[in-house]
Coordinates of N, CA and C in Angstrom, one line a residue:
X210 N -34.6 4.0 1.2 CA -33.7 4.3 2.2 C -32.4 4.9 1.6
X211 N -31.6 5.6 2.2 CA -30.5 6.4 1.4 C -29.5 5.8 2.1
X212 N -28.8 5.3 1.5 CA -27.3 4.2 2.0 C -26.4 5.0 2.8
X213 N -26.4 6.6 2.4 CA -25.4 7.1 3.3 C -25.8 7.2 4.7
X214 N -27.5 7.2 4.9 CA -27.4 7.7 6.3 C -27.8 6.6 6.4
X215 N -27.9 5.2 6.4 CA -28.5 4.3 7.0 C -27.0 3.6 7.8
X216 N -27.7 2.6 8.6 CA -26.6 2.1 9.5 C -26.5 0.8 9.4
X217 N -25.0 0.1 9.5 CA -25.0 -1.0 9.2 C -25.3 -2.2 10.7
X218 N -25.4 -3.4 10.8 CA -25.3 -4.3 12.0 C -23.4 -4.2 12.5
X219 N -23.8 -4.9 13.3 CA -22.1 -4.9 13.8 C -21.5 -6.0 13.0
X220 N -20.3 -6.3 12.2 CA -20.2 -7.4 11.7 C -19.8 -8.7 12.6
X221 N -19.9 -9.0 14.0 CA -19.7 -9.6 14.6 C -21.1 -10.5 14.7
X222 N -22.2 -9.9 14.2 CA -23.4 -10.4 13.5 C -23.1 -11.7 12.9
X223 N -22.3 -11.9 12.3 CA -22.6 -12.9 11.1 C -21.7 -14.2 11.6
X224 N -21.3 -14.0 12.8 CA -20.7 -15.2 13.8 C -21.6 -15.9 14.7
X225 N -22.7 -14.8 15.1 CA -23.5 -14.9 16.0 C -24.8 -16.1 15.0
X226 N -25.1 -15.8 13.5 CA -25.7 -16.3 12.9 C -25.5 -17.5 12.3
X227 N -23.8 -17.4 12.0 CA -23.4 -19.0 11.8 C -23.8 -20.1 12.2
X228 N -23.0 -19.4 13.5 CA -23.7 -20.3 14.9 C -24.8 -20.7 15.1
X229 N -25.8 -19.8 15.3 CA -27.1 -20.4 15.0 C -27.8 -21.5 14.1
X230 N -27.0 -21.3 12.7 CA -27.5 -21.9 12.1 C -27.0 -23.2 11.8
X231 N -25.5 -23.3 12.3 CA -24.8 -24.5 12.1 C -25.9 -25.1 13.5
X232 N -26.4 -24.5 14.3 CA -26.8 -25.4 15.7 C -28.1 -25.8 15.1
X233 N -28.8 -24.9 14.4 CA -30.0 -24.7 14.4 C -30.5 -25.9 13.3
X234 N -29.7 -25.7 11.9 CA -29.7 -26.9 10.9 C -29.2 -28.4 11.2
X235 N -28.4 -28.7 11.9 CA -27.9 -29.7 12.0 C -28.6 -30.9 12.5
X236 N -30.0 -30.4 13.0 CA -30.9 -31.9 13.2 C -31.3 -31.9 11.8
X237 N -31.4 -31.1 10.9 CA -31.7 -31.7 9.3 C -30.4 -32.9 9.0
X238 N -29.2 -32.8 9.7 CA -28.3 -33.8 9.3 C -28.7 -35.1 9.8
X239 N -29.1 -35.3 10.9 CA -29.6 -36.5 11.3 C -31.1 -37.5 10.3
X240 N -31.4 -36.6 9.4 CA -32.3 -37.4 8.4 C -31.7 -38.0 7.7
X241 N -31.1 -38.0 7.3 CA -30.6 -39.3 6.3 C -30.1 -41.0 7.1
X242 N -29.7 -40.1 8.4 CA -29.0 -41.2 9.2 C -29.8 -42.0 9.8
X243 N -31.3 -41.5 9.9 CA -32.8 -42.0 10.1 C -33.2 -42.7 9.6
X244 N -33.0 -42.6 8.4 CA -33.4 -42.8 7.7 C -32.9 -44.7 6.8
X245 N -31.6 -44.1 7.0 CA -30.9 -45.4 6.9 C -31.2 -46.2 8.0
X246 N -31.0 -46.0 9.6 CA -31.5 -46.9 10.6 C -32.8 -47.6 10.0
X247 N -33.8 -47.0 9.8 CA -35.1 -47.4 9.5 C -35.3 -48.7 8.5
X248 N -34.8 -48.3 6.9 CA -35.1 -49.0 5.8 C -33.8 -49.6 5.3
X249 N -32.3 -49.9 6.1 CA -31.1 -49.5 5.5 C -30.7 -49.3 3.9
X250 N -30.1 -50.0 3.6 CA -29.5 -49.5 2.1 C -29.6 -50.4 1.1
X251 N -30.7 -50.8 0.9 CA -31.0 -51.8 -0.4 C -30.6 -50.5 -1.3
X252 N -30.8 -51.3 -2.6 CA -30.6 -50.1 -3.3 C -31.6 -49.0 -3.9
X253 N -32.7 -49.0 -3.9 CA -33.6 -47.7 -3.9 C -33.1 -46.9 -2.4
X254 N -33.3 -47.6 -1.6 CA -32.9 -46.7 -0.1 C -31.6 -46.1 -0.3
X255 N -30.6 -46.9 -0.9 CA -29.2 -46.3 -0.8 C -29.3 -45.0 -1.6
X256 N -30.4 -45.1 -2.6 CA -30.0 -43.5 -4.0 C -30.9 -42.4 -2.8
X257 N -32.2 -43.2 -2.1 CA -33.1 -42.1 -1.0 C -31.7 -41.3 -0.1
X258 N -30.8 -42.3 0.4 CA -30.3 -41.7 2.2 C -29.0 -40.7 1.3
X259 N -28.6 -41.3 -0.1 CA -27.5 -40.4 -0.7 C -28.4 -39.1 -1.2
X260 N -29.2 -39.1 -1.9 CA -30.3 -38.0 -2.1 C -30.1 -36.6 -0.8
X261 N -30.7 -37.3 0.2 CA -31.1 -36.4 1.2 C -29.9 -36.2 2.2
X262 N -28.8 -36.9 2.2 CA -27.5 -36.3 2.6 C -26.8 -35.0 2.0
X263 N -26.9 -35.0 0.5 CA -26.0 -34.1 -0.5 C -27.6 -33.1 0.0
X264 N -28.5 -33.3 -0.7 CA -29.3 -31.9 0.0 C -29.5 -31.2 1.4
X265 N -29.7 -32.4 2.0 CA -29.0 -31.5 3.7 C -27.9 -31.0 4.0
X266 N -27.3 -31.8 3.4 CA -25.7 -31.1 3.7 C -25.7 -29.3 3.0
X267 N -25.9 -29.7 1.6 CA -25.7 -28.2 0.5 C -26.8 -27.5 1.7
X268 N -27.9 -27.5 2.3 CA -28.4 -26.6 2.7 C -27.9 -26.3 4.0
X269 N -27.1 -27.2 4.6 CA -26.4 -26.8 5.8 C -25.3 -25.8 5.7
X270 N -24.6 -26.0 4.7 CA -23.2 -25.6 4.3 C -23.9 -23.8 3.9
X271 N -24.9 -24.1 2.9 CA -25.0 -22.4 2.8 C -25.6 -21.8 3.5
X272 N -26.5 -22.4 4.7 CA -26.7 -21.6 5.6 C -25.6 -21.7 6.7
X273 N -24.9 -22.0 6.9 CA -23.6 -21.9 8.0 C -22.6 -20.4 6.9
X274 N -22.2 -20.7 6.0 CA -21.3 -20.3 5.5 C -21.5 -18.7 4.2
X275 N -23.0 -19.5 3.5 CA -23.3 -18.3 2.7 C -24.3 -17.2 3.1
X276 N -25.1 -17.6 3.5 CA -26.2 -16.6 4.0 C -26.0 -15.5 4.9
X277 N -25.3 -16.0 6.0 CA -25.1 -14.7 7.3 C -24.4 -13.9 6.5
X278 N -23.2 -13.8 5.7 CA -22.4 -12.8 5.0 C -23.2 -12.2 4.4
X279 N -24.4 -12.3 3.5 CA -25.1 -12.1 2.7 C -26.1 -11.1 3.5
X280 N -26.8 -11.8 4.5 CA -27.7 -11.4 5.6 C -27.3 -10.2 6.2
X281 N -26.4 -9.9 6.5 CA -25.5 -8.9 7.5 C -25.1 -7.5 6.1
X282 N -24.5 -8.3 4.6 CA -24.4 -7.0 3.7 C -26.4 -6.1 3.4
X283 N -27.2 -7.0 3.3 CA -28.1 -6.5 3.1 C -29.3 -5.7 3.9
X284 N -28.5 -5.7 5.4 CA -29.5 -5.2 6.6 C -28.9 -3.4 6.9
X285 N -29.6 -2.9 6.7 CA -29.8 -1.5 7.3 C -30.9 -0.7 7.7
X286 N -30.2 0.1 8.5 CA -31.3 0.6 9.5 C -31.3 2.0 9.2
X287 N -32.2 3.0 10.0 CA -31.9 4.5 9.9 C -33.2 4.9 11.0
X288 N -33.2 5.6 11.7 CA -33.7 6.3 12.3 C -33.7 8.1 12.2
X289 N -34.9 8.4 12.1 CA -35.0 10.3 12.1 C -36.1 10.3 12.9
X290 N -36.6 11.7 13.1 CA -37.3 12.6 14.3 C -39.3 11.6 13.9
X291 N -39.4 11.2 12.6 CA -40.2 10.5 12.1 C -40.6 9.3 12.0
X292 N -39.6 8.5 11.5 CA -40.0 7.2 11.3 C -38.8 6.4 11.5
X293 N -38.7 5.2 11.4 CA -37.5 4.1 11.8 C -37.9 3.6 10.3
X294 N -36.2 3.1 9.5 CA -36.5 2.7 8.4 C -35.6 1.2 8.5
X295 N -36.4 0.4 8.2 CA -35.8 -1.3 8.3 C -35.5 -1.9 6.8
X296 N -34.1 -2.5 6.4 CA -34.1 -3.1 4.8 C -33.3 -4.0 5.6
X297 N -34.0 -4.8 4.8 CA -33.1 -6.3 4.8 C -33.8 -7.2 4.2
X298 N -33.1 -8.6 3.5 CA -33.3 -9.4 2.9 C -32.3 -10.1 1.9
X299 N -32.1 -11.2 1.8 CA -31.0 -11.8 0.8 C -31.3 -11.8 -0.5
X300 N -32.5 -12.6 -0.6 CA -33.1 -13.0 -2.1 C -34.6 -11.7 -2.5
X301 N -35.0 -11.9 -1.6 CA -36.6 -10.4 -1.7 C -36.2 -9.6 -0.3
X302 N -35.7 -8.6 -1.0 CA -35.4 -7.3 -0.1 C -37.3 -6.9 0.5
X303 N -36.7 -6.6 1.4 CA -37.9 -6.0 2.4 C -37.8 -4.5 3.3
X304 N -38.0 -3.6 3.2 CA -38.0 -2.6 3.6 C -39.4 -2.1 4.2
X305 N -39.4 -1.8 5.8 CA -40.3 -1.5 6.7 C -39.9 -0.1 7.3
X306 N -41.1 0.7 6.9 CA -41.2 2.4 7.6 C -42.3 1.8 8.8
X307 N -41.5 1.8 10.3 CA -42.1 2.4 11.7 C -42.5 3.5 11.7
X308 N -43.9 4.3 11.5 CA -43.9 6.1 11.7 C -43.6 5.9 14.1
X309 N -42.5 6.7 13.7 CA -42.3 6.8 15.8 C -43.8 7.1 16.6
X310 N -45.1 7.9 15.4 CA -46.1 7.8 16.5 C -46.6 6.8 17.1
X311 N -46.4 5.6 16.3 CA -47.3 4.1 16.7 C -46.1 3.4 17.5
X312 N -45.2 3.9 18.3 CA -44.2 3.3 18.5 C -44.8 2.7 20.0
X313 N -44.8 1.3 20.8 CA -45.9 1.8 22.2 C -44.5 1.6 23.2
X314 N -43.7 0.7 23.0 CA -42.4 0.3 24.1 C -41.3 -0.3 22.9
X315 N -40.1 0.1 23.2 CA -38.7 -0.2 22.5 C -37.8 -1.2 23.6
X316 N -37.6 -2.3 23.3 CA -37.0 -2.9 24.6 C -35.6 -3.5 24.0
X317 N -34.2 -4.3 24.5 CA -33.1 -4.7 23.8 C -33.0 -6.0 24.7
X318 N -32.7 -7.1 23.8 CA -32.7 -8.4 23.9 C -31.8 -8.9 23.7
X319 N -31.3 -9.9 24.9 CA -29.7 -10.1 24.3 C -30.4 -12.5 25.2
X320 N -29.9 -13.3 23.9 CA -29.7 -14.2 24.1 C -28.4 -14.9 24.4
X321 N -28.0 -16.2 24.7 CA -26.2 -16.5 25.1 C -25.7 -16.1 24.2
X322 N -25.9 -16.7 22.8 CA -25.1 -16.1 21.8 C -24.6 -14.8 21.7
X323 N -26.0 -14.0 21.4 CA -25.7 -12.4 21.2 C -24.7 -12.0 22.4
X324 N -25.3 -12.2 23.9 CA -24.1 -12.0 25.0 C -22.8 -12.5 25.0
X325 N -22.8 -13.4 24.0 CA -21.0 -14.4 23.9 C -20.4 -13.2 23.2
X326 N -21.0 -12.7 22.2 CA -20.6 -11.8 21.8 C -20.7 -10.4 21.5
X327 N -21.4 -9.7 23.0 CA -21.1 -8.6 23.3 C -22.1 -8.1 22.4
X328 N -23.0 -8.7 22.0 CA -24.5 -8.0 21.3 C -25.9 -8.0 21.6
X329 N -26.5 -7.1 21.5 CA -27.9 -6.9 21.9 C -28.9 -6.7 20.4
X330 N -30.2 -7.5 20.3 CA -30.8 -6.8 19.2 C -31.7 -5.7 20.2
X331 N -32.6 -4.8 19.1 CA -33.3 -3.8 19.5 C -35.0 -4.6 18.6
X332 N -36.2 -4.5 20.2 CA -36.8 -4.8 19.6 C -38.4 -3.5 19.7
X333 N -39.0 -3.4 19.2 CA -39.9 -2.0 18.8 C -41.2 -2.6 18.1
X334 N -41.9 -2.0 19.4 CA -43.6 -2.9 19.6 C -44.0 -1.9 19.2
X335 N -45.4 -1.9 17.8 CA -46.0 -1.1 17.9 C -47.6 -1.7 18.3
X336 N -48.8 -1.3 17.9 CA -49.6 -2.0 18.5 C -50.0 -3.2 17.2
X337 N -49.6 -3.2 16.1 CA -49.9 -4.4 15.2 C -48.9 -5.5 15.5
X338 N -47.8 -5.3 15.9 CA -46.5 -6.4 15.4 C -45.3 -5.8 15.8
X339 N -44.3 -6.5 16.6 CA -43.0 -6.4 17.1 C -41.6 -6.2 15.9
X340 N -40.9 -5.4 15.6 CA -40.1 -5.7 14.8 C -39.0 -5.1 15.7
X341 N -37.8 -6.1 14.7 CA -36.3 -6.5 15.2 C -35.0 -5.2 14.9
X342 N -34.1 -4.6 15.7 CA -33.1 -4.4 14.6 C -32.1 -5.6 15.1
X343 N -31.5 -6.6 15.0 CA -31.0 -7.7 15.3 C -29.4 -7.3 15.6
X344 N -28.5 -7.8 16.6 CA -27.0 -7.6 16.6 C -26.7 -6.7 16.6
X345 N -26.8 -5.6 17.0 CA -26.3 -4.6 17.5 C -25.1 -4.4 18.6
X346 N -23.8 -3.5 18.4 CA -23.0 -3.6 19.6 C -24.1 -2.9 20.8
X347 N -23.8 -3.8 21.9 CA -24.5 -3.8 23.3 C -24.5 -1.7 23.8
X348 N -23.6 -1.4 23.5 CA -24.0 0.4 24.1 C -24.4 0.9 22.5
X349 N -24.2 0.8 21.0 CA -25.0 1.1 20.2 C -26.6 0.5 20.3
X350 N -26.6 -0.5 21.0 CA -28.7 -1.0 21.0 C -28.9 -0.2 22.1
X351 N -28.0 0.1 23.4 CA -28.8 1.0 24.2 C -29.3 2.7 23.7
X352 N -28.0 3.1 22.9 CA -28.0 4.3 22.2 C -29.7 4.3 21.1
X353 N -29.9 3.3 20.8 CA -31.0 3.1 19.7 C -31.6 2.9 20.6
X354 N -32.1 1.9 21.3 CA -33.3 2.4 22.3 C -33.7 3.5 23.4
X355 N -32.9 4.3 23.6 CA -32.9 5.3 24.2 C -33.4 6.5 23.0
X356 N -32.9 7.0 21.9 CA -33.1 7.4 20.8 C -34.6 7.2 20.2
X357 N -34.7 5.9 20.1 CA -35.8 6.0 19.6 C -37.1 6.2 20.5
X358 N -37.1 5.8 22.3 CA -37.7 6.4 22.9 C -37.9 7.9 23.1
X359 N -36.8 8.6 23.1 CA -37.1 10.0 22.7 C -38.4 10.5 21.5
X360 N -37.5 10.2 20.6 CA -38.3 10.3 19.4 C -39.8 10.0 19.7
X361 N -40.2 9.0 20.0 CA -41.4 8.4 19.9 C -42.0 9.5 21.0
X362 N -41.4 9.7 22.3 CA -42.1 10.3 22.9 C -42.2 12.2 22.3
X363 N -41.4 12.5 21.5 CA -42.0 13.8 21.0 C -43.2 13.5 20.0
X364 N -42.9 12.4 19.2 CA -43.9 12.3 18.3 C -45.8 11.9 19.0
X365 N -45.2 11.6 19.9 CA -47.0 11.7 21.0 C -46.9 12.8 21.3
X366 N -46.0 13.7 21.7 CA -46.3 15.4 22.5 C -47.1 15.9 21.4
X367 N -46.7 15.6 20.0 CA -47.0 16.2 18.9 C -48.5 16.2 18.5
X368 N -49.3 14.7 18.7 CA -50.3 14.3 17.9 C -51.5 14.7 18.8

């Protein structure tokens, strides 16, 4: 993918993901506290419930705080008259070529989050598997799904 024409998410993205993840991780915080109800704190249990606090927590903290920043620099998109190009990944980059002829319906999804903040992802069914462009501003996903409906539909006139 070539950096200059690819496109970035909105960075209001990576608020939207926080969030998620501070909601989404935080029943991992409740294990230790389970944990302790259960067996309380002799002392093997006390080094287990300290154990699994400091690791839930460090994995709370970097996914609230490190990841979405991370998540959001490494996601780009690009679209041409051909194919849709998808990169993203933190630790193993992943890059997916859509060819627009296998494209069957392009639809835009917006959950409370994304709507709290004025975002829509873009989602694009082909007949194997659904892929995401995620967080998009709400009239740039309409612009993209409109766009890529075009597209797709010349690339059927074509075949």
């Amino acid at each position: 993918m070539d950096k200059t024409s690819s496109k970035k998410l909105s960075p209001r993205a990576i608020g939207v993901w926080r969030l998620g993840n501070a909601a989404g991780n935080a029943i991992f915080l409740g294990i230790p506290a389970v944990y302790y109800s259960v067996f309380g704190l002799n002392s093997f249990h006390f080094w287990i419930v300290i154990a699994l606090s400091v690791i839930f927590l460090s994995f709370w903290v970097l996914s609230v705080f490190v990841i979405p920043p991370l998540r959001w620099k490494n996601w780009r998109y690009s679209i041409d008259q051909d194919e849709i190009d998808l990169l993203r990944g933190v630790l193993v980059s992943t890059e997916t070529l859509i060819p627009l002829s296998r494209v069957q319906h392009v639809d835009t999804r917006q959950g409370p989050l994304l709507r709290w903040y004025g975002l829509s992802s873009v989602t694009i069914s082909t007949a194997a598997t659904t892929h995401e462009i995620p967080c998009l501003d709400q009239v740039i996903a309409d612009r993209v799904r409109k766009e890529i409906s075009t597209y797709a539909r010349l690339a059927e006139e074509d075949v």
